[in-house]
PDB file of C-alpha atoms in Angstrom:
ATOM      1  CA  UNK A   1      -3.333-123.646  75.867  1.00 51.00           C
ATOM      2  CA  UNK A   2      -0.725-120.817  76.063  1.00 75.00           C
ATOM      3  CA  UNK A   3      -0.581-118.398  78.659  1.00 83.00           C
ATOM      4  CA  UNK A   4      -2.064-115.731  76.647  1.00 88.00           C
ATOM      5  CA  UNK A   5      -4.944-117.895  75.598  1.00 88.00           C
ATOM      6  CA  UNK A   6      -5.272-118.333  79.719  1.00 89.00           C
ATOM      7  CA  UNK A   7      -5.407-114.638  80.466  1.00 90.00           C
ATOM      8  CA  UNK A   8      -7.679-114.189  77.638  1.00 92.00           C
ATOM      9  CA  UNK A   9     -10.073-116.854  79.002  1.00 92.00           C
ATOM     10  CA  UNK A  10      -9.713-114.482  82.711  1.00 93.00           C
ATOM     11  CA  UNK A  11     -10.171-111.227  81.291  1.00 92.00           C
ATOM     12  CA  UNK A  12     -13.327-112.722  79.850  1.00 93.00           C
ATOM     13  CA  UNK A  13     -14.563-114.445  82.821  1.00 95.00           C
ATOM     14  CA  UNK A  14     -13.801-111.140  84.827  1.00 94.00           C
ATOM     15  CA  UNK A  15     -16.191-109.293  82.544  1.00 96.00           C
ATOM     16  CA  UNK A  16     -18.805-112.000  82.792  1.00 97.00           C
ATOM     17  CA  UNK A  17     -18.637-111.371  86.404  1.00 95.00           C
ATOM     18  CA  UNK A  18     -18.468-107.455  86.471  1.00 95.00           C
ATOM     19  CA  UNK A  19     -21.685-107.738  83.913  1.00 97.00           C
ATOM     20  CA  UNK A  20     -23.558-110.388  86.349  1.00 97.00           C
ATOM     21  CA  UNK A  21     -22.834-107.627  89.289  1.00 96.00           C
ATOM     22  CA  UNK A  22     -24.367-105.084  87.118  1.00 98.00           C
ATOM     23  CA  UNK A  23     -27.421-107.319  86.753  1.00 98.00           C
ATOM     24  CA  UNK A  24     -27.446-108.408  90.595  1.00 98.00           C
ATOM     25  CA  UNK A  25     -27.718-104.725  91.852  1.00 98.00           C
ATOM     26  CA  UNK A  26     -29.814-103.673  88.872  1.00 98.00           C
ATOM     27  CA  UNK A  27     -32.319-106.511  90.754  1.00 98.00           C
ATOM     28  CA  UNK A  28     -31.816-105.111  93.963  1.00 98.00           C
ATOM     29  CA  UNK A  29     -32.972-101.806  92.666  1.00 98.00           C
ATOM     30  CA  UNK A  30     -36.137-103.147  90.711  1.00 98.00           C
ATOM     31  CA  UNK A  31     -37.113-105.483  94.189  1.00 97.00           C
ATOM     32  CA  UNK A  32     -36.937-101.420  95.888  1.00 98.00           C
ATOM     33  CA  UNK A  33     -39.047-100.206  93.205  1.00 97.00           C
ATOM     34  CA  UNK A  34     -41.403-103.289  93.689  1.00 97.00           C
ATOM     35  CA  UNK A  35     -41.562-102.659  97.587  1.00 97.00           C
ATOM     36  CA  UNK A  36     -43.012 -98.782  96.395  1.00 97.00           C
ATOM     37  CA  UNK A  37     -45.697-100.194  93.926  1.00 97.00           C
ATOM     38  CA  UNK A  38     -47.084-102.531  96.687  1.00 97.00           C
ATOM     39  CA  UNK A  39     -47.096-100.053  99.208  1.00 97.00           C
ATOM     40  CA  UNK A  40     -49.050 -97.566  96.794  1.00 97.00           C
ATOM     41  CA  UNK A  41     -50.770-100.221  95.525  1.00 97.00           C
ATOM     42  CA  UNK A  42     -50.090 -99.797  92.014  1.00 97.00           C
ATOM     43  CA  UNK A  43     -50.446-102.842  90.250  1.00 97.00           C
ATOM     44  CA  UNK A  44     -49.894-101.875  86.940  1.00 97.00           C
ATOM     45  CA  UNK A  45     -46.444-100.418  87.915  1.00 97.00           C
ATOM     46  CA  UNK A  46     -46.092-103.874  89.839  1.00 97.00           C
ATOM     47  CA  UNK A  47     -46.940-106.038  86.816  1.00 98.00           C
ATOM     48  CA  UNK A  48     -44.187-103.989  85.129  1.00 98.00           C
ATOM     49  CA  UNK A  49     -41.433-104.295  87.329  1.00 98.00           C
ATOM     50  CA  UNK A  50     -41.941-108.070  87.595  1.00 98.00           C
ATOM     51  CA  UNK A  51     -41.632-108.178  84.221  1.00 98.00           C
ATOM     52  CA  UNK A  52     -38.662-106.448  84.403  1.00 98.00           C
ATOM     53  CA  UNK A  53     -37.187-108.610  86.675  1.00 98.00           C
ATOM     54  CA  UNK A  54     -37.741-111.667  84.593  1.00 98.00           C
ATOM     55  CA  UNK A  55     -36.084-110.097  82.102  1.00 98.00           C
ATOM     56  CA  UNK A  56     -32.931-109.406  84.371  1.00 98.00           C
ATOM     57  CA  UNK A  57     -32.927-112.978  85.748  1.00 98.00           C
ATOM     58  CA  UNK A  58     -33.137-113.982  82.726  1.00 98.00           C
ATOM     59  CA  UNK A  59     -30.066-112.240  81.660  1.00 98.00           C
ATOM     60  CA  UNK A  60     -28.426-113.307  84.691  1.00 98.00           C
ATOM     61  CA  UNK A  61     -29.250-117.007  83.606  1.00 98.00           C
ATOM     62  CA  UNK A  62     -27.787-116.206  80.150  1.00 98.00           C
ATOM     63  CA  UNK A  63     -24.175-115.247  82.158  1.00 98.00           C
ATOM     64  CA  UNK A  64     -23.971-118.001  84.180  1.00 97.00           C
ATOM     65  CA  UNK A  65     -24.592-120.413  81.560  1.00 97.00           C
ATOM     66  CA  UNK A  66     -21.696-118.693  79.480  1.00 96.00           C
ATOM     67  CA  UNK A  67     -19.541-118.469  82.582  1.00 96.00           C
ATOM     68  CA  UNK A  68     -19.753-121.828  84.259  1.00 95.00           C
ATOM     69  CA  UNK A  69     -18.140-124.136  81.003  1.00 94.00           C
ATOM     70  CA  UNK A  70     -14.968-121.229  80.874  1.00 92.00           C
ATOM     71  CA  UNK A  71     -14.299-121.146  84.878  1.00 92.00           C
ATOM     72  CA  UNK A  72     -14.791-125.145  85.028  1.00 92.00           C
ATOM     73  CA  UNK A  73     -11.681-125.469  82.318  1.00 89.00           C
ATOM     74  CA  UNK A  74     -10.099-122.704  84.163  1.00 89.00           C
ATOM     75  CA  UNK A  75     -10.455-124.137  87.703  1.00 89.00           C
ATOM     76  CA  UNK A  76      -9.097-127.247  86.582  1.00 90.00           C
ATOM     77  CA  UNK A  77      -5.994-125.775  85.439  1.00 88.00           C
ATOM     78  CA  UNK A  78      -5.727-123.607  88.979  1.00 87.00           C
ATOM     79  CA  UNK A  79      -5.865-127.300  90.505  1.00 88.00           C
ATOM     80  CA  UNK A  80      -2.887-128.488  88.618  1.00 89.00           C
ATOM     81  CA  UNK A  81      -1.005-124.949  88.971  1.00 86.00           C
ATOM     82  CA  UNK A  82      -0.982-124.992  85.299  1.00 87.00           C
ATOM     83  CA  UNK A  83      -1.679-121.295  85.305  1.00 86.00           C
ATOM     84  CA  UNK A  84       1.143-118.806  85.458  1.00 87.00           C
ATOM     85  CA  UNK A  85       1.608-116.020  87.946  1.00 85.00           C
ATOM     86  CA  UNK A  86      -0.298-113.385  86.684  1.00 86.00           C
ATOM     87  CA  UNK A  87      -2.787-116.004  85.525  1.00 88.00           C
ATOM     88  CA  UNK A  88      -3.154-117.216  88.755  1.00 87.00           C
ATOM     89  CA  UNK A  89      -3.144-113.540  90.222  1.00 86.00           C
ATOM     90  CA  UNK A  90      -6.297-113.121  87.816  1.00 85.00           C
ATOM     91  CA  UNK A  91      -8.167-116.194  89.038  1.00 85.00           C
ATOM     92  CA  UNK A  92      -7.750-115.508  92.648  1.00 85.00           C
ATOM     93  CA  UNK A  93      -9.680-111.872  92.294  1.00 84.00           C
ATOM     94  CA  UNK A  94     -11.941-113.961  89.845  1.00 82.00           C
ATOM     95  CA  UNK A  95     -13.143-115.585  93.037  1.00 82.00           C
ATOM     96  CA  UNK A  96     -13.317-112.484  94.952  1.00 78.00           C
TER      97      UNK A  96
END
């Protein structure tokens, strides 16, 4: 693979990640809202919420699964410092 096709693969792995942090803290929010509905004890806003954070894990699920083949190749070449500098500069906040 050339060094491009390396970055390429980053860039997309970074957005994978930036997109799962959007879902992560989009849960956060929903388990808040949750914590409201109990206390008021509205169980139709409740049901909904779960059901929105189905969805999300769902989503989340979906990321991961598309993420985990990409960084596995990409790890591998880390490993054998086949990456180049900025490759490898890409990686490293990858695992940030």
């Amino acid at each position: 693979m050339s060094d491009q096709h390396d970055k390429s693969t980053l860039n997309a792995l970074l957005s994978i990640a930036c997109k799962k942090k959007e879902k992560v803290n989009q849960l956060q929010s929903l388990t808040q809202t949750q914590r409201k509905f109990i206390s008021n004890e509205d169980i139709d806003g409740l049901l909904e919420t779960i059901d929105k954070k189905d969805i999300c894990i769902k989503e989340m699920d979906e990321l991961d699964r598309e993420f985990f083949p990409i960084y596995r190749e990409i790890q591998k070449k880390y490993q054998s410092k086949e990456l180049n500098g900025e490759c490898m500069d890409l990686y490293e906040e990858l695992r940030e």
